[in-house]
Coordinates of C-alpha atoms (C1' of nucleotides) in Angstrom, one line a residue:
Chain A
M1282 CA -13.4 16.6 3.9
P1283 CA -10.5 19.0 5.3
E1284 CA -11.6 21.1 8.2
L1285 CA -9.9 23.0 10.8
P1286 CA -7.7 20.6 12.1
E1287 CA -6.3 19.5 8.6
M1288 CA -5.8 23.2 7.2
E1289 CA -4.1 24.0 10.8
T1290 CA -1.8 21.0 10.4
Y1291 CA -0.9 21.7 6.6
R1292 CA -0.4 25.8 7.6
R1293 CA 2.4 24.4 10.4
L1294 CA 4.4 22.2 8.2
L1295 CA 4.0 24.7 5.3
H1296 CA 5.5 27.1 7.5
E1297 CA 8.6 25.4 8.3
Q1298 CA 8.9 23.7 5.2
I1299 CA 8.4 26.9 2.3
C1300 CA 8.1 29.9 4.4
G1301 CA 10.5 32.4 2.6
A1302 CA 10.7 30.4 -0.6
V1303 CA 10.6 32.2 -4.0
I1304 CA 8.2 31.2 -6.5
T1305 CA 10.0 30.4 -9.6
S1306 CA 6.9 29.4 -11.9
T1307 CA 3.6 27.8 -12.3
A1308 CA 1.5 25.7 -14.0
V1309 CA -2.1 25.5 -14.2
Q1310 CA -3.9 22.3 -15.4
R1311 CA -7.3 23.6 -14.7
E1312 CA -8.4 27.1 -15.3
K1313 CA -11.5 27.0 -13.3
T1314 CA -9.5 26.7 -10.3
I1315 CA -7.8 29.8 -10.5
N1316 CA -9.4 33.4 -10.6
L1317 CA -7.2 34.9 -13.6
P1318 CA -5.9 34.3 -16.8
P1319 CA -3.0 31.5 -16.6
A1320 CA -0.3 33.9 -18.1
Q1321 CA -1.4 36.7 -15.4
F1322 CA -1.6 34.2 -12.6
G1323 CA 1.9 33.0 -13.6
Q1324 CA 3.2 36.9 -14.1
L1325 CA 1.8 37.9 -10.7
L1326 CA 3.4 34.9 -9.0
Q1327 CA 6.8 34.5 -10.8
N1328 CA 9.9 36.1 -8.4
N1329 CA 7.5 36.4 -5.7
R1330 CA 8.4 35.4 -2.2
L1331 CA 6.0 33.7 0.2
T1332 CA 6.4 35.7 3.6
L1333 CA 3.7 34.2 5.8
I1334 CA 1.0 31.2 5.5
E1335 CA -2.0 31.7 7.6
R1336 CA -5.1 29.6 8.2
R1337 CA -8.9 31.2 8.5
G1338 CA -11.6 28.7 8.9
K1339 CA -10.9 25.9 6.4
H1340 CA -8.8 28.7 4.4
L1341 CA -5.2 28.9 3.9
L1342 CA -3.7 32.2 3.1
F1343 CA -0.3 32.4 1.0
H1344 CA 1.0 35.8 1.9
L1345 CA 3.2 37.2 -1.0
Q1346 CA 5.8 39.8 -0.8
S1347 CA 4.2 42.0 -3.5
G1348 CA 1.2 42.3 -1.0
H1349 CA -1.2 39.7 -2.8
V1350 CA -2.3 36.4 -1.2
L1351 CA -3.1 33.1 -2.4
L1352 CA -6.4 32.0 -1.1
L1353 CA -6.8 28.2 -0.7
H1354 CA -10.1 26.4 -0.1
L1355 CA -9.9 22.6 -0.6
M1356 CA -13.8 22.1 -0.4
L1357 CA -14.3 18.4 -1.2
G1358 CA -11.4 16.1 -1.6
G1359 CA -8.5 18.4 -2.1
F1360 CA -5.4 18.2 -0.9
L1361 CA -1.8 19.3 -1.2
Y1362 CA 1.6 17.5 -1.9
L1363 CA 5.0 19.0 -1.3
G1364 CA 7.8 16.9 -3.5
T1365 CA 10.0 17.8 -6.2
A1366 CA 9.7 17.5 -10.2
E1367 CA 10.5 13.8 -9.3
D1368 CA 8.7 13.1 -6.1
K1369 CA 5.0 13.7 -6.8
L1370 CA 1.9 11.9 -6.9
A1371 CA 0.7 9.7 -9.9
R1372 CA -2.3 11.9 -10.5
T1373 CA -2.9 15.5 -12.0
A1374 CA -2.3 18.5 -10.0
Q1375 CA -5.1 21.1 -10.9
V1376 CA -2.2 23.7 -10.3
T1377 CA 1.4 23.4 -9.7
V1378 CA 3.6 25.9 -8.0
F1379 CA 7.5 25.7 -8.5
L1380 CA 9.4 27.1 -5.8
G1381 CA 12.9 26.2 -7.2
E1382 CA 13.6 22.6 -6.3
R1383 CA 10.6 21.9 -4.2
V1384 CA 7.3 21.8 -6.1
L1385 CA 3.7 22.4 -4.4
Y1386 CA 0.9 20.3 -6.0
F1387 CA -2.6 21.4 -5.4
H1388 CA -4.8 17.9 -6.1
G1389 CA -8.5 17.3 -6.1
L1390 CA -9.6 20.6 -6.5
R1391 CA -12.7 20.0 -8.1
L1392 CA -15.1 22.3 -6.2
G1393 CA -12.1 23.8 -4.6
Y1394 CA -9.8 27.2 -5.7
L1395 CA -6.7 28.8 -5.5
H1396 CA -7.7 32.5 -6.0
L1397 CA -5.0 35.3 -6.2
L1398 CA -6.2 38.3 -4.6
T1399 CA -5.4 41.7 -3.2
P1400 CA -5.4 42.3 0.7
D1401 CA -8.9 44.3 0.0
Q1402 CA -10.0 41.2 -1.9
I1403 CA -9.3 39.2 0.8
D1404 CA -11.0 41.2 3.8
E1405 CA -13.8 41.0 1.5
K1406 CA -14.1 37.3 1.3
L1407 CA -13.4 36.4 4.5
A1408 CA -15.8 38.9 6.2
P1409 CA -18.6 36.9 7.0
L1410 CA -16.5 34.0 8.6
G1411 CA -17.5 33.4 12.0
P1412 CA -14.8 33.3 14.7
E1413 CA -12.1 30.9 15.4
P1414 CA -13.0 28.4 17.8
L1415 CA -9.4 28.2 19.0
N1416 CA -8.8 32.1 19.4
P1417 CA -8.3 32.8 23.0
E1418 CA -10.8 35.6 22.5
F1419 CA -13.3 32.9 21.8
T1420 CA -14.2 32.3 25.6
L1421 CA -17.0 30.5 27.1
T1422 CA -18.8 33.6 27.2
H1423 CA -18.7 34.5 23.8
F1424 CA -19.7 31.0 22.8
E1425 CA -22.7 31.2 25.2
K1426 CA -23.6 34.8 23.7
L1427 CA -23.7 32.9 20.0
L1428 CA -25.7 30.1 21.3
E1429 CA -28.4 32.5 22.6
E1430 CA -28.7 34.4 18.9
K1431 CA -29.0 30.7 17.5
R1432 CA -32.3 28.6 17.4
G1433 CA -31.9 25.7 15.0
V1434 CA -30.4 22.3 15.3
L1435 CA -26.8 21.9 16.8
K1436 CA -25.1 20.5 14.2
T1437 CA -26.6 22.4 11.4
A1438 CA -25.2 25.8 13.2
M1439 CA -21.8 24.0 14.2
V1440 CA -21.2 23.3 10.3
D1441 CA -22.1 26.9 9.5
Q1442 CA -19.0 28.7 8.7
H1443 CA -20.8 32.0 9.3
W1444 CA -21.6 30.9 12.8
I1445 CA -18.1 29.7 13.8
A1446 CA -15.6 29.1 11.2
G1447 CA -13.7 25.9 10.5
I1448 CA -16.0 23.2 11.8
G1449 CA -17.4 20.6 9.3
N1450 CA -19.2 17.5 9.1
C1451 CA -16.5 15.2 10.9
Y1452 CA -15.7 17.4 13.7
S1453 CA -19.2 18.3 14.4
D1454 CA -19.9 15.0 15.2
E1455 CA -16.9 14.2 17.1
I1456 CA -17.4 17.2 19.2
C1457 CA -20.9 16.3 20.2
F1458 CA -19.7 13.0 20.9
H1459 CA -17.1 14.2 23.1
A1460 CA -19.8 16.1 24.8
R1461 CA -22.3 13.7 25.0
I1462 CA -24.9 15.7 23.4
L1463 CA -26.8 14.6 20.5
P1464 CA -26.2 17.0 17.4
T1465 CA -29.9 16.6 16.7
R1466 CA -30.8 18.9 19.6
R1467 CA -32.3 22.4 19.6
I1468 CA -29.8 25.2 20.4
P1469 CA -32.8 26.7 23.0
E1470 CA -33.0 23.4 24.9
L1471 CA -29.5 23.0 25.7
T1472 CA -28.9 23.5 29.5
A1473 CA -26.2 25.7 30.8
P1474 CA -23.8 23.1 32.0
E1475 CA -24.3 21.6 28.3
R1476 CA -23.5 24.5 26.8
A1477 CA -20.4 24.5 28.7
T1478 CA -19.7 20.9 28.0
L1479 CA -19.9 21.8 24.3
Y1480 CA -17.4 24.9 24.4
H1481 CA -14.8 22.6 26.3
S1482 CA -15.3 19.5 24.1
M1483 CA -14.7 22.1 20.9
Q1484 CA -11.4 23.1 22.3
E1485 CA -10.5 19.5 23.1
V1486 CA -11.2 17.3 20.1
L1487 CA -9.9 20.5 17.9
A1488 CA -6.8 20.5 19.8
E1489 CA -6.4 16.9 19.8
A1490 CA -6.9 16.6 16.1
I1491 CA -4.4 19.2 15.4
R1492 CA -1.9 17.6 17.7
F1493 CA -2.4 14.3 15.7
G1494 CA -2.2 15.9 12.4
G1495 CA -6.1 16.0 11.6
Y1496 CA -7.3 12.7 9.6
M1497 CA -6.0 13.5 5.9
E1498 CA -5.1 10.4 4.1
Q1499 CA -2.4 11.9 2.2
P1500 CA 1.1 13.1 4.0
L1501 CA 2.2 16.6 3.0
Y1502 CA 5.5 15.5 2.0
R1503 CA 7.4 12.1 1.7
T1504 CA 8.7 12.1 5.4
D1505 CA 5.7 13.8 6.9
E1506 CA 4.6 11.4 10.0
L1507 CA 2.4 14.2 11.1
T1508 CA -0.6 14.4 8.9
G1509 CA -3.6 12.1 8.9
G1510 CA -2.7 10.8 12.6
F1511 CA -6.2 11.6 13.6
D1512 CA -7.7 9.3 11.3
E1513 CA -7.7 6.1 13.5
R1514 CA -8.6 8.5 16.1
C1515 CA -12.2 9.6 14.9
Q1516 CA -15.1 8.0 17.5
V1517 CA -18.3 8.3 15.4
Y1518 CA -17.3 10.1 12.1
D1519 CA -18.3 7.5 9.6
R1520 CA -18.7 4.4 12.3
G1521 CA -22.3 4.1 11.4
G1522 CA -23.2 0.4 12.7
E1523 CA -20.0 -0.1 14.4
P1524 CA -19.8 -0.3 18.3
C1525 CA -19.3 2.9 20.1
L1526 CA -15.9 2.7 21.5
R1527 CA -17.2 4.2 25.1
C1528 CA -20.3 1.7 25.5
G1529 CA -20.1 -0.7 22.5
Q1530 CA -23.8 0.3 21.5
P1531 CA -24.0 0.4 17.4
I1532 CA -22.9 3.7 16.3
V1533 CA -26.3 5.1 14.6
K1534 CA -25.9 6.9 11.2
D1535 CA -28.7 9.6 10.1
E1536 CA -29.3 12.1 7.6
L1537 CA -29.8 15.9 9.0
S1538 CA -30.5 18.3 6.1
S1539 CA -29.1 16.0 3.6
R1540 CA -25.9 15.9 5.7
K1541 CA -24.8 12.3 7.1
V1542 CA -24.5 12.7 10.8
F1543 CA -23.1 10.0 13.4
F1544 CA -23.7 9.6 17.0
C1545 CA -24.4 7.0 20.1
T1546 CA -27.8 6.9 21.2
H1547 CA -26.9 5.3 24.4
C1548 CA -23.9 7.8 25.4
Q1549 CA -25.2 11.1 23.8
Q1550 CA -28.5 12.8 25.3
Chain B
dA814 C1' -34.3 32.8 10.7
dG815 C1' -34.5 28.4 9.7
dA816 C1' -34.9 25.0 6.5
dG817 C1' -35.0 23.1 1.9
dT818 C1' -33.5 22.5 -2.5
dC819 C1' -30.2 23.3 -6.4
dA820 C1' -25.6 23.6 -9.1
dC821 C1' -21.4 23.4 -8.8
dC822 C1' -17.5 19.3 -10.1
dC823 C1' -15.0 14.7 -10.9
dG824 C1' -12.6 10.9 -8.4
dG825 C1' -13.9 6.6 -6.7
dA826 C1' -17.2 3.0 -6.1
dC827 C1' -20.2 -0.1 -8.2
dG828 C1' -22.6 -2.8 -11.6
dC829 C1' -22.2 -5.3 -15.8
Chain C
dT1291 C1' -10.2 -5.0 -18.2
dG1292 C1' -13.3 -1.7 -19.3
dC1293 C1' -17.3 1.3 -19.5
dG1294 C1' -21.0 3.5 -18.0
dT1295 C1' -23.6 5.4 -14.0
dC1296 C1' -24.2 7.2 -9.7
dC1297 C1' -22.8 9.5 -5.4
dG1298 C1' -20.3 12.3 -1.9
dG1299 C1' -20.2 16.6 0.2
dG1300 C1' -18.9 22.8 1.3
dT1301 C1' -20.6 26.4 0.1
dG1302 C1' -23.6 30.1 -1.7
dA1303 C1' -28.0 31.6 -4.1
dC1304 C1' -32.7 30.9 -4.0
dT1305 C1' -37.2 29.7 -2.1
dC1306 C1' -41.1 29.3 1.3

DNA sequence: AGAGTCACCCGGACGC
DNA sequence: TGCGTCCGGGTGACTC
């Protein structure tokens, strides 16, 4: 599901493609996706300009000239498509935002949402999120401090958005594999070198995933060659039973607090 | 605080 | 092909 690298890829591409564009109209297929009556939602968005597209954790923030912000969370299986009235996908969009000729389609939002909020509401909504792992302020010292305050299982902590924002089921496993540390380890038992390795693996894996466009299946727009390039670069996620790319032993698929987890018992300690 | 459970929701996979 | 059923999975609320 979309995690930090996928949302960051979207942010970069959307910034290039539609920053400064004016919303001409909207269409809402699924009212639960939004937080206002569709008429009010449409009225507040119409003739509003997109001034900035920002990411926080797994959220995307579309800042508008009026000061309002469209807050997007794709949750499970949500994805975007930027096309035109003709160039669109053969499935329903829960919300459609028209930007003159161009059209931004919001697909697969069954649990995901697109909420129109004021800056105060945004601050309140995002306040509980943990630090951004790729923010320069997020140093090894900062990470070591977080680890000292946490006692549970490593993977469970890594996917906790209040602890660190943006890491989900896929990248928690990828980061642990890169660090050669089992995701099932308990945080208090991690040695100092392991903590440092984990920090560097987090930086490297997330940065590489962004460089390759994340693992989204659907390109953002017709000529988009970036999105989804990380698909075939996943080392362990969803590779249960397949040979480890480092040692050839089969990747183990297990369950950890009702969540899939993948690791190599030979390469990871 | 951590760990477990549940509800939310529906596209897609699977069985017949 | 087509219909019914089940599952997955991020998050927040709730419990022990």
